[in-house]
PDB file of C-alpha atoms in Angstrom:
ATOM      1  CA  UNK I   1      79.421  20.752 -38.794  1.00 65.00           C
ATOM      2  CA  UNK I   2      81.609  21.016 -42.336  1.00 82.00           C
ATOM      3  CA  UNK I   3      82.100  24.689 -43.497  1.00 91.00           C
ATOM      4  CA  UNK I   4      79.011  26.851 -44.296  1.00 94.00           C
ATOM      5  CA  UNK I   5      77.884  27.966 -47.728  1.00 95.00           C
ATOM      6  CA  UNK I   6      77.492  31.431 -47.254  1.00 96.00           C
ATOM      7  CA  UNK I   7      75.119  33.645 -49.375  1.00 96.00           C
ATOM      8  CA  UNK I   8      75.258  37.638 -48.643  1.00 96.00           C
ATOM      9  CA  UNK I   9      71.828  39.406 -50.229  1.00 97.00           C
ATOM     10  CA  UNK I  10      71.653  43.137 -51.025  1.00 95.00           C
ATOM     11  CA  UNK I  11      68.661  44.847 -52.072  1.00 94.00           C
ATOM     12  CA  UNK I  12      69.750  47.664 -54.331  1.00 94.00           C
ATOM     13  CA  UNK I  13      67.221  50.773 -55.308  1.00 92.00           C
ATOM     14  CA  UNK I  14      69.550  53.175 -57.169  1.00 90.00           C
ATOM     15  CA  UNK I  15      72.378  52.895 -55.599  1.00 90.00           C
ATOM     16  CA  UNK I  16      74.633  53.770 -58.621  1.00 90.00           C
ATOM     17  CA  UNK I  17      76.632  55.871 -56.722  1.00 88.00           C
ATOM     18  CA  UNK I  18      77.915  53.396 -53.538  1.00 89.00           C
ATOM     19  CA  UNK I  19      76.813  49.233 -55.153  1.00 92.00           C
ATOM     20  CA  UNK I  20      80.855  49.128 -56.553  1.00 93.00           C
ATOM     21  CA  UNK I  21      82.417  50.167 -53.527  1.00 92.00           C
ATOM     22  CA  UNK I  22      80.089  47.903 -50.974  1.00 93.00           C
ATOM     23  CA  UNK I  23      80.655  44.596 -52.988  1.00 94.00           C
ATOM     24  CA  UNK I  24      84.038  45.202 -53.644  1.00 93.00           C
ATOM     25  CA  UNK I  25      84.772  45.411 -49.218  1.00 93.00           C
ATOM     26  CA  UNK I  26      82.233  42.814 -49.176  1.00 94.00           C
ATOM     27  CA  UNK I  27      84.715  40.501 -51.414  1.00 94.00           C
ATOM     28  CA  UNK I  28      87.628  40.788 -48.733  1.00 94.00           C
ATOM     29  CA  UNK I  29      85.288  39.788 -45.927  1.00 94.00           C
ATOM     30  CA  UNK I  30      84.714  37.137 -47.902  1.00 93.00           C
ATOM     31  CA  UNK I  31      88.029  36.296 -48.728  1.00 93.00           C
ATOM     32  CA  UNK I  32      88.468  36.639 -45.322  1.00 94.00           C
ATOM     33  CA  UNK I  33      86.759  34.372 -44.176  1.00 95.00           C
ATOM     34  CA  UNK I  34      87.504  31.473 -46.394  1.00 93.00           C
ATOM     35  CA  UNK I  35      91.497  31.767 -45.434  1.00 94.00           C
ATOM     36  CA  UNK I  36      90.272  31.263 -42.109  1.00 93.00           C
ATOM     37  CA  UNK I  37      88.198  28.228 -42.927  1.00 93.00           C
ATOM     38  CA  UNK I  38      85.090  29.984 -41.424  1.00 94.00           C
ATOM     39  CA  UNK I  39      82.995  29.517 -45.060  1.00 94.00           C
ATOM     40  CA  UNK I  40      83.397  27.457 -48.507  1.00 92.00           C
ATOM     41  CA  UNK I  41      84.308  28.874 -51.079  1.00 92.00           C
ATOM     42  CA  UNK I  42      80.958  28.059 -52.953  1.00 93.00           C
ATOM     43  CA  UNK I  43      79.752  30.903 -50.840  1.00 95.00           C
ATOM     44  CA  UNK I  44      78.367  34.288 -53.155  1.00 96.00           C
ATOM     45  CA  UNK I  45      76.850  37.466 -53.160  1.00 96.00           C
ATOM     46  CA  UNK I  46      73.260  38.229 -54.165  1.00 97.00           C
ATOM     47  CA  UNK I  47      72.212  41.136 -55.490  1.00 96.00           C
ATOM     48  CA  UNK I  48      68.592  42.202 -56.330  1.00 96.00           C
ATOM     49  CA  UNK I  49      68.115  45.433 -58.212  1.00 95.00           C
ATOM     50  CA  UNK I  50      64.334  47.411 -56.891  1.00 93.00           C
ATOM     51  CA  UNK I  51      63.953  48.636 -60.232  1.00 91.00           C
ATOM     52  CA  UNK I  52      66.461  51.226 -60.257  1.00 92.00           C
ATOM     53  CA  UNK I  53      66.663  53.987 -62.425  1.00 92.00           C
ATOM     54  CA  UNK I  54      70.616  54.581 -62.524  1.00 90.00           C
ATOM     55  CA  UNK I  55      73.180  52.658 -63.313  1.00 92.00           C
ATOM     56  CA  UNK I  56      72.920  50.164 -61.002  1.00 94.00           C
ATOM     57  CA  UNK I  57      72.031  47.258 -62.785  1.00 94.00           C
ATOM     58  CA  UNK I  58      74.756  47.868 -65.276  1.00 94.00           C
ATOM     59  CA  UNK I  59      77.225  48.032 -62.918  1.00 95.00           C
ATOM     60  CA  UNK I  60      75.802  44.734 -61.298  1.00 95.00           C
ATOM     61  CA  UNK I  61      76.365  42.646 -64.551  1.00 95.00           C
ATOM     62  CA  UNK I  62      79.544  44.079 -65.075  1.00 94.00           C
ATOM     63  CA  UNK I  63      80.622  42.785 -61.531  1.00 94.00           C
ATOM     64  CA  UNK I  64      79.185  39.271 -62.258  1.00 95.00           C
ATOM     65  CA  UNK I  65      81.206  39.333 -65.507  1.00 94.00           C
ATOM     66  CA  UNK I  66      84.239  39.848 -63.272  1.00 93.00           C
ATOM     67  CA  UNK I  67      83.091  37.642 -60.433  1.00 93.00           C
ATOM     68  CA  UNK I  68      80.968  34.206 -61.139  1.00 90.00           C
ATOM     69  CA  UNK I  69      80.429  34.454 -57.240  1.00 93.00           C
ATOM     70  CA  UNK I  70      78.106  37.392 -57.677  1.00 95.00           C
ATOM     71  CA  UNK I  71      74.985  37.042 -58.546  1.00 95.00           C
ATOM     72  CA  UNK I  72      71.581  38.834 -59.238  1.00 95.00           C
ATOM     73  CA  UNK I  73      68.407  39.424 -60.363  1.00 96.00           C
ATOM     74  CA  UNK I  74      66.583  42.591 -61.717  1.00 95.00           C
ATOM     75  CA  UNK I  75      63.121  43.301 -61.033  1.00 95.00           C
ATOM     76  CA  UNK I  76      61.049  44.768 -63.813  1.00 94.00           C
ATOM     77  CA  UNK I  77      59.429  47.292 -61.464  1.00 93.00           C
ATOM     78  CA  UNK I  78      60.417  48.870 -58.066  1.00 91.00           C
ATOM     79  CA  UNK I  79      58.429  46.320 -55.172  1.00 89.00           C
ATOM     80  CA  UNK I  80      59.745  47.639 -52.016  1.00 87.00           C
ATOM     81  CA  UNK I  81      62.748  46.778 -49.995  1.00 88.00           C
ATOM     82  CA  UNK I  82      60.803  43.872 -48.132  1.00 88.00           C
ATOM     83  CA  UNK I  83      59.717  42.575 -51.417  1.00 91.00           C
ATOM     84  CA  UNK I  84      63.582  42.516 -52.745  1.00 93.00           C
ATOM     85  CA  UNK I  85      65.022  41.367 -49.757  1.00 94.00           C
ATOM     86  CA  UNK I  86      62.552  38.106 -49.545  1.00 93.00           C
ATOM     87  CA  UNK I  87      63.451  37.611 -53.361  1.00 94.00           C
ATOM     88  CA  UNK I  88      66.743  37.206 -52.224  1.00 95.00           C
ATOM     89  CA  UNK I  89      66.334  34.844 -49.737  1.00 95.00           C
ATOM     90  CA  UNK I  90      64.390  32.435 -52.354  1.00 95.00           C
ATOM     91  CA  UNK I  91      66.461  33.020 -54.503  1.00 95.00           C
ATOM     92  CA  UNK I  92      69.943  32.075 -52.250  1.00 95.00           C
ATOM     93  CA  UNK I  93      67.537  29.202 -51.034  1.00 95.00           C
ATOM     94  CA  UNK I  94      66.999  27.592 -54.651  1.00 94.00           C
ATOM     95  CA  UNK I  95      70.520  28.362 -55.641  1.00 94.00           C
ATOM     96  CA  UNK I  96      71.644  26.589 -52.492  1.00 93.00           C
ATOM     97  CA  UNK I  97      73.338  27.616 -49.292  1.00 95.00           C
ATOM     98  CA  UNK I  98      73.942  26.720 -45.388  1.00 95.00           C
ATOM     99  CA  UNK I  99      72.772  30.065 -44.191  1.00 96.00           C
ATOM    100  CA  UNK I 100      72.465  33.183 -45.630  1.00 96.00           C
ATOM    101  CA  UNK I 101      73.338  37.236 -44.439  1.00 96.00           C
ATOM    102  CA  UNK I 102      71.211  40.419 -45.740  1.00 95.00           C
ATOM    103  CA  UNK I 103      73.113  43.450 -45.609  1.00 94.00           C
ATOM    104  CA  UNK I 104      72.115  47.159 -46.916  1.00 91.00           C
ATOM    105  CA  UNK I 105      73.649  48.408 -50.239  1.00 89.00           C
ATOM    106  CA  UNK I 106      74.758  51.486 -48.871  1.00 87.00           C
ATOM    107  CA  UNK I 107      76.990  49.409 -45.924  1.00 85.00           C
ATOM    108  CA  UNK I 108      75.977  51.316 -42.858  1.00 86.00           C
ATOM    109  CA  UNK I 109      75.609  47.962 -40.947  1.00 89.00           C
ATOM    110  CA  UNK I 110      79.360  46.815 -39.792  1.00 89.00           C
ATOM    111  CA  UNK I 111      80.540  44.640 -42.553  1.00 92.00           C
ATOM    112  CA  UNK I 112      82.943  42.727 -40.362  1.00 93.00           C
ATOM    113  CA  UNK I 113      79.962  41.283 -38.296  1.00 93.00           C
ATOM    114  CA  UNK I 114      79.319  38.922 -41.038  1.00 94.00           C
ATOM    115  CA  UNK I 115      82.088  36.686 -39.071  1.00 95.00           C
ATOM    116  CA  UNK I 116      80.811  37.128 -35.713  1.00 95.00           C
ATOM    117  CA  UNK I 117      77.100  36.105 -37.159  1.00 96.00           C
ATOM    118  CA  UNK I 118      78.880  32.758 -39.018  1.00 95.00           C
ATOM    119  CA  UNK I 119      80.363  32.040 -35.613  1.00 95.00           C
ATOM    120  CA  UNK I 120      77.033  32.254 -33.667  1.00 95.00           C
ATOM    121  CA  UNK I 121      75.624  30.233 -36.481  1.00 95.00           C
ATOM    122  CA  UNK I 122      78.320  27.454 -36.011  1.00 94.00           C
ATOM    123  CA  UNK I 123      77.564  26.902 -32.476  1.00 94.00           C
ATOM    124  CA  UNK I 124      74.042  26.357 -33.592  1.00 93.00           C
ATOM    125  CA  UNK I 125      71.956  29.260 -33.853  1.00 95.00           C
ATOM    126  CA  UNK I 126      69.449  29.529 -36.815  1.00 95.00           C
ATOM    127  CA  UNK I 127      69.084  33.579 -36.604  1.00 94.00           C
ATOM    128  CA  UNK I 128      71.327  35.587 -35.582  1.00 95.00           C
ATOM    129  CA  UNK I 129      70.073  38.961 -35.781  1.00 91.00           C
ATOM    130  CA  UNK I 130      72.145  42.122 -35.701  1.00 91.00           C
ATOM    131  CA  UNK I 131      71.430  44.811 -33.496  1.00 89.00           C
ATOM    132  CA  UNK I 132      73.064  48.373 -33.595  1.00 85.00           C
ATOM    133  CA  UNK I 133      74.696  49.713 -30.665  1.00 82.00           C
ATOM    134  CA  UNK I 134      73.379  53.210 -31.071  1.00 74.00           C
ATOM    135  CA  UNK I 135      71.528  55.963 -33.233  1.00 67.00           C
ATOM    136  CA  UNK I 136      73.977  58.705 -33.547  1.00 68.00           C
ATOM    137  CA  UNK I 137      74.525  58.701 -37.504  1.00 63.00           C
ATOM    138  CA  UNK I 138      70.741  59.514 -37.572  1.00 65.00           C
ATOM    139  CA  UNK I 139      68.745  62.787 -37.167  1.00 67.00           C
ATOM    140  CA  UNK I 140      66.696  63.630 -34.637  1.00 69.00           C
ATOM    141  CA  UNK I 141      63.006  62.981 -36.851  1.00 69.00           C
ATOM    142  CA  UNK I 142      64.495  59.314 -38.302  1.00 70.00           C
ATOM    143  CA  UNK I 143      65.990  58.753 -34.653  1.00 72.00           C
ATOM    144  CA  UNK I 144      62.421  59.749 -33.030  1.00 73.00           C
ATOM    145  CA  UNK I 145      60.608  57.921 -36.073  1.00 71.00           C
ATOM    146  CA  UNK I 146      62.957  54.798 -35.238  1.00 71.00           C
ATOM    147  CA  UNK I 147      62.001  54.592 -31.385  1.00 74.00           C
ATOM    148  CA  UNK I 148      58.297  54.588 -31.961  1.00 75.00           C
ATOM    149  CA  UNK I 149      58.081  52.138 -34.053  1.00 73.00           C
ATOM    150  CA  UNK I 150      59.686  49.785 -32.162  1.00 73.00           C
ATOM    151  CA  UNK I 151      57.805  50.749 -29.247  1.00 76.00           C
ATOM    152  CA  UNK I 152      54.443  50.457 -31.306  1.00 74.00           C
ATOM    153  CA  UNK I 153      55.424  47.306 -32.465  1.00 73.00           C
ATOM    154  CA  UNK I 154      56.318  45.664 -29.157  1.00 73.00           C
ATOM    155  CA  UNK I 155      53.311  47.295 -27.606  1.00 73.00           C
ATOM    156  CA  UNK I 156      50.877  45.895 -30.046  1.00 70.00           C
ATOM    157  CA  UNK I 157      52.235  41.898 -30.101  1.00 66.00           C
ATOM    158  CA  UNK I 158      55.114  42.121 -33.262  1.00 66.00           C
ATOM    159  CA  UNK I 159      58.207  41.240 -30.569  1.00 71.00           C
ATOM    160  CA  UNK I 160      60.616  42.896 -32.674  1.00 76.00           C
ATOM    161  CA  UNK I 161      64.006  43.559 -30.644  1.00 77.00           C
ATOM    162  CA  UNK I 162      64.949  47.236 -30.406  1.00 77.00           C
ATOM    163  CA  UNK I 163      67.251  48.350 -33.097  1.00 77.00           C
ATOM    164  CA  UNK I 164      67.277  45.744 -35.563  1.00 80.00           C
ATOM    165  CA  UNK I 165      66.542  46.337 -39.188  1.00 78.00           C
ATOM    166  CA  UNK I 166      67.292  43.462 -41.525  1.00 85.00           C
ATOM    167  CA  UNK I 167      71.051  42.850 -40.957  1.00 91.00           C
ATOM    168  CA  UNK I 168      70.700  39.133 -39.690  1.00 93.00           C
ATOM    169  CA  UNK I 169      71.770  35.669 -40.553  1.00 96.00           C
ATOM    170  CA  UNK I 170      69.181  33.118 -41.385  1.00 95.00           C
ATOM    171  CA  UNK I 171      69.905  29.118 -41.836  1.00 95.00           C
ATOM    172  CA  UNK I 172      68.669  26.505 -44.027  1.00 95.00           C
ATOM    173  CA  UNK I 173      66.153  25.391 -42.139  1.00 95.00           C
ATOM    174  CA  UNK I 174      65.063  29.421 -41.326  1.00 94.00           C
ATOM    175  CA  UNK I 175      64.449  29.805 -45.565  1.00 95.00           C
ATOM    176  CA  UNK I 176      62.429  26.162 -45.747  1.00 94.00           C
ATOM    177  CA  UNK I 177      60.300  27.197 -42.909  1.00 94.00           C
ATOM    178  CA  UNK I 178      59.503  31.522 -44.488  1.00 92.00           C
ATOM    179  CA  UNK I 179      58.792  28.612 -48.144  1.00 90.00           C
ATOM    180  CA  UNK I 180      55.267  27.326 -45.868  1.00 90.00           C
ATOM    181  CA  UNK I 181      54.589  30.946 -45.691  1.00 87.00           C
ATOM    182  CA  UNK I 182      52.200  32.096 -48.620  1.00 83.00           C
ATOM    183  CA  UNK I 183      51.893  35.600 -47.558  1.00 82.00           C
ATOM    184  CA  UNK I 184      52.485  38.149 -50.055  1.00 80.00           C
ATOM    185  CA  UNK I 185      53.320  40.756 -47.415  1.00 80.00           C
ATOM    186  CA  UNK I 186      55.093  38.826 -45.313  1.00 83.00           C
ATOM    187  CA  UNK I 187      56.288  41.097 -42.745  1.00 82.00           C
ATOM    188  CA  UNK I 188      59.993  39.676 -42.042  1.00 85.00           C
ATOM    189  CA  UNK I 189      61.193  41.379 -38.844  1.00 82.00           C
ATOM    190  CA  UNK I 190      57.854  39.473 -37.302  1.00 80.00           C
ATOM    191  CA  UNK I 191      58.248  36.250 -38.983  1.00 84.00           C
ATOM    192  CA  UNK I 192      61.774  35.391 -37.766  1.00 88.00           C
ATOM    193  CA  UNK I 193      61.578  36.862 -33.972  1.00 83.00           C
ATOM    194  CA  UNK I 194      58.197  34.680 -34.423  1.00 81.00           C
ATOM    195  CA  UNK I 195      59.066  31.160 -36.053  1.00 85.00           C
ATOM    196  CA  UNK I 196      60.995  30.116 -32.709  1.00 84.00           C
ATOM    197  CA  UNK I 197      64.092  28.827 -33.805  1.00 91.00           C
ATOM    198  CA  UNK I 198      67.301  29.478 -31.482  1.00 93.00           C
ATOM    199  CA  UNK I 199      68.271  32.760 -32.244  1.00 92.00           C
ATOM    200  CA  UNK I 200      71.172  35.231 -31.003  1.00 93.00           C
ATOM    201  CA  UNK I 201      72.154  38.664 -31.587  1.00 93.00           C
ATOM    202  CA  UNK I 202      75.391  40.333 -32.473  1.00 92.00           C
ATOM    203  CA  UNK I 203      75.759  44.192 -31.822  1.00 91.00           C
ATOM    204  CA  UNK I 204      77.523  46.646 -34.212  1.00 89.00           C
ATOM    205  CA  UNK I 205      78.477  50.075 -34.864  1.00 85.00           C
ATOM    206  CA  UNK I 206      76.617  52.238 -37.547  1.00 82.00           C
ATOM    207  CA  UNK I 207      79.027  54.306 -40.113  1.00 80.00           C
ATOM    208  CA  UNK I 208      78.384  56.769 -42.328  1.00 72.00           C
ATOM    209  CA  UNK I 209      76.321  56.480 -45.828  1.00 65.00           C
ATOM    210  CA  UNK I 210      79.538  55.961 -48.268  1.00 62.00           C
ATOM    211  CA  UNK I 211      77.396  57.957 -51.002  1.00 61.00           C
ATOM    212  CA  UNK I 212      73.657  59.176 -52.397  1.00 57.00           C
ATOM    213  CA  UNK I 213      70.936  59.410 -50.042  1.00 61.00           C
ATOM    214  CA  UNK I 214      68.844  57.054 -47.358  1.00 61.00           C
ATOM    215  CA  UNK I 215      65.713  55.316 -49.225  1.00 58.00           C
ATOM    216  CA  UNK I 216      63.956  54.561 -45.775  1.00 60.00           C
ATOM    217  CA  UNK I 217      62.016  58.054 -44.571  1.00 60.00           C
ATOM    218  CA  UNK I 218      59.084  58.893 -42.401  1.00 59.00           C
ATOM    219  CA  UNK I 219      56.123  57.316 -45.138  1.00 67.00           C
ATOM    220  CA  UNK I 220      57.752  54.277 -45.655  1.00 66.00           C
ATOM    221  CA  UNK I 221      58.823  53.517 -41.887  1.00 67.00           C
ATOM    222  CA  UNK I 222      55.328  54.138 -41.775  1.00 70.00           C
ATOM    223  CA  UNK I 223      54.278  51.903 -44.626  1.00 72.00           C
ATOM    224  CA  UNK I 224      56.453  49.132 -43.000  1.00 69.00           C
ATOM    225  CA  UNK I 225      54.986  49.857 -39.640  1.00 68.00           C
ATOM    226  CA  UNK I 226      51.105  49.201 -40.740  1.00 73.00           C
ATOM    227  CA  UNK I 227      52.338  46.164 -42.590  1.00 73.00           C
ATOM    228  CA  UNK I 228      53.532  44.478 -39.597  1.00 70.00           C
ATOM    229  CA  UNK I 229      51.006  45.458 -37.028  1.00 72.00           C
ATOM    230  CA  UNK I 230      48.388  43.944 -39.536  1.00 71.00           C
ATOM    231  CA  UNK I 231      50.225  41.228 -40.240  1.00 73.00           C
ATOM    232  CA  UNK I 232      51.491  40.437 -36.383  1.00 69.00           C
ATOM    233  CA  UNK I 233      48.511  41.656 -34.057  1.00 71.00           C
ATOM    234  CA  UNK I 234      44.886  42.067 -34.115  1.00 73.00           C
ATOM    235  CA  UNK I 235      45.255  44.751 -30.384  1.00 74.00           C
ATOM    236  CA  UNK I 236      43.996  47.523 -32.425  1.00 78.00           C
ATOM    237  CA  UNK I 237      40.669  45.743 -33.492  1.00 76.00           C
ATOM    238  CA  UNK I 238      40.658  45.011 -29.444  1.00 76.00           C
ATOM    239  CA  UNK I 239      41.369  48.552 -29.415  1.00 78.00           C
ATOM    240  CA  UNK I 240      38.401  49.537 -31.547  1.00 78.00           C
ATOM    241  CA  UNK I 241      36.159  47.063 -29.856  1.00 78.00           C
ATOM    242  CA  UNK I 242      37.017  48.360 -25.720  1.00 80.00           C
ATOM    243  CA  UNK I 243      36.651  51.704 -27.595  1.00 77.00           C
ATOM    244  CA  UNK I 244      33.198  51.505 -28.197  1.00 76.00           C
ATOM    245  CA  UNK I 245      31.730  49.996 -25.196  1.00 75.00           C
ATOM    246  CA  UNK I 246      33.144  53.042 -23.307  1.00 78.00           C
ATOM    247  CA  UNK I 247      31.641  55.304 -26.170  1.00 75.00           C
ATOM    248  CA  UNK I 248      28.411  53.774 -25.795  1.00 73.00           C
ATOM    249  CA  UNK I 249      28.731  53.436 -21.737  1.00 76.00           C
ATOM    250  CA  UNK I 250      29.782  57.502 -21.588  1.00 75.00           C
ATOM    251  CA  UNK I 251      26.451  57.826 -23.452  1.00 71.00           C
ATOM    252  CA  UNK I 252      23.921  56.116 -21.457  1.00 73.00           C
ATOM    253  CA  UNK I 253      25.599  57.858 -18.384  1.00 75.00           C
ATOM    254  CA  UNK I 254      24.721  61.009 -20.537  1.00 72.00           C
ATOM    255  CA  UNK I 255      21.450  60.236 -20.712  1.00 71.00           C
ATOM    256  CA  UNK I 256      20.533  59.635 -17.377  1.00 74.00           C
ATOM    257  CA  UNK I 257      22.606  62.367 -15.783  1.00 72.00           C
ATOM    258  CA  UNK I 258      19.985  64.856 -18.622  1.00 69.00           C
ATOM    259  CA  UNK I 259      17.349  62.192 -16.810  1.00 72.00           C
ATOM    260  CA  UNK I 260      18.045  62.571 -13.446  1.00 73.00           C
ATOM    261  CA  UNK I 261      18.659  66.827 -14.290  1.00 70.00           C
ATOM    262  CA  UNK I 262      15.336  66.614 -15.556  1.00 69.00           C
ATOM    263  CA  UNK I 263      12.958  64.645 -13.386  1.00 71.00           C
ATOM    264  CA  UNK I 264      14.554  66.048 -10.728  1.00 71.00           C
ATOM    265  CA  UNK I 265      15.966  69.133 -10.436  1.00 69.00           C
ATOM    266  CA  UNK I 266      13.449  70.504 -13.130  1.00 70.00           C
ATOM    267  CA  UNK I 267      16.288  71.601 -15.482  1.00 68.00           C
ATOM    268  CA  UNK I 268      16.267  71.123 -19.111  1.00 63.00           C
ATOM    269  CA  UNK I 269      20.610  70.990 -20.086  1.00 59.00           C
ATOM    270  CA  UNK I 270      21.311  73.240 -23.271  1.00 61.00           C
ATOM    271  CA  UNK I 271      24.609  74.244 -24.843  1.00 60.00           C
ATOM    272  CA  UNK I 272      24.913  74.010 -28.468  1.00 60.00           C
ATOM    273  CA  UNK I 273      28.316  74.462 -27.866  1.00 56.00           C
ATOM    274  CA  UNK I 274      28.790  71.340 -25.851  1.00 64.00           C
ATOM    275  CA  UNK I 275      26.990  69.379 -28.768  1.00 71.00           C
ATOM    276  CA  UNK I 276      28.559  69.824 -31.270  1.00 64.00           C
ATOM    277  CA  UNK I 277      32.030  69.537 -29.385  1.00 65.00           C
ATOM    278  CA  UNK I 278      31.112  65.808 -28.437  1.00 71.00           C
ATOM    279  CA  UNK I 279      29.232  65.649 -32.374  1.00 74.00           C
ATOM    280  CA  UNK I 280      33.452  66.148 -33.531  1.00 70.00           C
ATOM    281  CA  UNK I 281      35.006  64.384 -30.794  1.00 73.00           C
ATOM    282  CA  UNK I 282      32.957  61.146 -31.185  1.00 76.00           C
ATOM    283  CA  UNK I 283      32.409  61.543 -34.804  1.00 77.00           C
ATOM    284  CA  UNK I 284      36.217  61.729 -34.963  1.00 76.00           C
ATOM    285  CA  UNK I 285      37.007  58.936 -32.962  1.00 79.00           C
ATOM    286  CA  UNK I 286      34.167  56.590 -35.426  1.00 80.00           C
ATOM    287  CA  UNK I 287      36.476  57.777 -38.645  1.00 78.00           C
ATOM    288  CA  UNK I 288      39.998  56.819 -36.572  1.00 81.00           C
ATOM    289  CA  UNK I 289      38.183  53.077 -35.641  1.00 81.00           C
ATOM    290  CA  UNK I 290      37.080  52.705 -39.089  1.00 82.00           C
ATOM    291  CA  UNK I 291      40.272  53.785 -40.076  1.00 81.00           C
ATOM    292  CA  UNK I 292      42.084  51.063 -38.347  1.00 81.00           C
ATOM    293  CA  UNK I 293      39.402  48.364 -39.362  1.00 83.00           C
ATOM    294  CA  UNK I 294      40.085  49.930 -43.527  1.00 81.00           C
ATOM    295  CA  UNK I 295      43.696  48.648 -42.750  1.00 80.00           C
ATOM    296  CA  UNK I 296      42.940  45.227 -41.766  1.00 81.00           C
ATOM    297  CA  UNK I 297      40.343  44.785 -44.803  1.00 83.00           C
ATOM    298  CA  UNK I 298      43.044  45.834 -46.877  1.00 80.00           C
ATOM    299  CA  UNK I 299      45.520  43.752 -46.102  1.00 78.00           C
ATOM    300  CA  UNK I 300      43.431  40.456 -46.730  1.00 80.00           C
ATOM    301  CA  UNK I 301      41.876  42.846 -49.877  1.00 79.00           C
ATOM    302  CA  UNK I 302      45.558  42.670 -50.994  1.00 76.00           C
ATOM    303  CA  UNK I 303      46.574  39.174 -49.702  1.00 77.00           C
ATOM    304  CA  UNK I 304      42.800  37.149 -51.546  1.00 81.00           C
ATOM    305  CA  UNK I 305      44.535  38.418 -54.856  1.00 78.00           C
ATOM    306  CA  UNK I 306      47.103  36.243 -54.595  1.00 79.00           C
ATOM    307  CA  UNK I 307      48.746  38.468 -57.116  1.00 82.00           C
ATOM    308  CA  UNK I 308      52.625  38.113 -57.335  1.00 85.00           C
ATOM    309  CA  UNK I 309      54.994  39.338 -54.660  1.00 85.00           C
ATOM    310  CA  UNK I 310      57.360  40.422 -57.531  1.00 88.00           C
ATOM    311  CA  UNK I 311      58.412  40.380 -61.166  1.00 90.00           C
ATOM    312  CA  UNK I 312      61.427  39.508 -62.038  1.00 91.00           C
ATOM    313  CA  UNK I 313      62.765  40.422 -65.302  1.00 90.00           C
ATOM    314  CA  UNK I 314      66.538  38.968 -65.895  1.00 90.00           C
ATOM    315  CA  UNK I 315      68.668  36.808 -63.251  1.00 91.00           C
ATOM    316  CA  UNK I 316      72.526  36.238 -63.400  1.00 90.00           C
ATOM    317  CA  UNK I 317      73.314  32.739 -61.948  1.00 84.00           C
TER     318      UNK I 317
END
């Protein structure tokens, strides 16, 4: 296998405090891999500015002027981390590469693991997923929500390796397959684990964030989880069906018990409190089920409108 042309994509949103240091550190890794003849000299770094309001794009432009191996594009507004990664993958496919690594702008993920990613690629793996060793750098809330995210996704059918985010290497073959998927809200973590290409895993340590604050919070994780569930699983809809059946069965049994008491025991059941409680419980269950169905209807609604995934304001090639 020839020395691969590697692209490194970095989604950025208000990262003026760390993006220059991140790129400089990745260039050290880049030059190290070229010296070892593990990647081609035409390899490059591609940054996606996800509608930042600070100086992020200005810094990216300056980096590009000083080094032609640094490229990028700027969204007209904020479309979200997943759209930024998707835009980067599509862009490097157009520009040309043999494989691509996606990594966060804060560089908490160990950038030196990229060498292990490339080694796995050279061994014939099309997808190499980074798995963090622990969550010592996370707060209790973030650690708890992350654990619940992975457990929920796996229970509901979207098989995602635990502690894998979007730090991964994918081959040109995987990018070509991705191009066949026209979904507006493609869930990348589920997609790359679903397509069946030869996959390897690389463990890495997570470092403290060098500057700024994480853009991922509880709500963004919830949005990501809901998108993943509605994209890759119909288990919640089956749950609604089963729950509806059980509710109907319970109603029949309560009805039979009432008739039995009236006919055989000459006793008319009463109790407004019981009636109100049952109405509240069953009403709540019905609204919950409607909410689940609504999420799927909303996903269909977003897809059928076929709006662009993102809008690029300008690009540096």
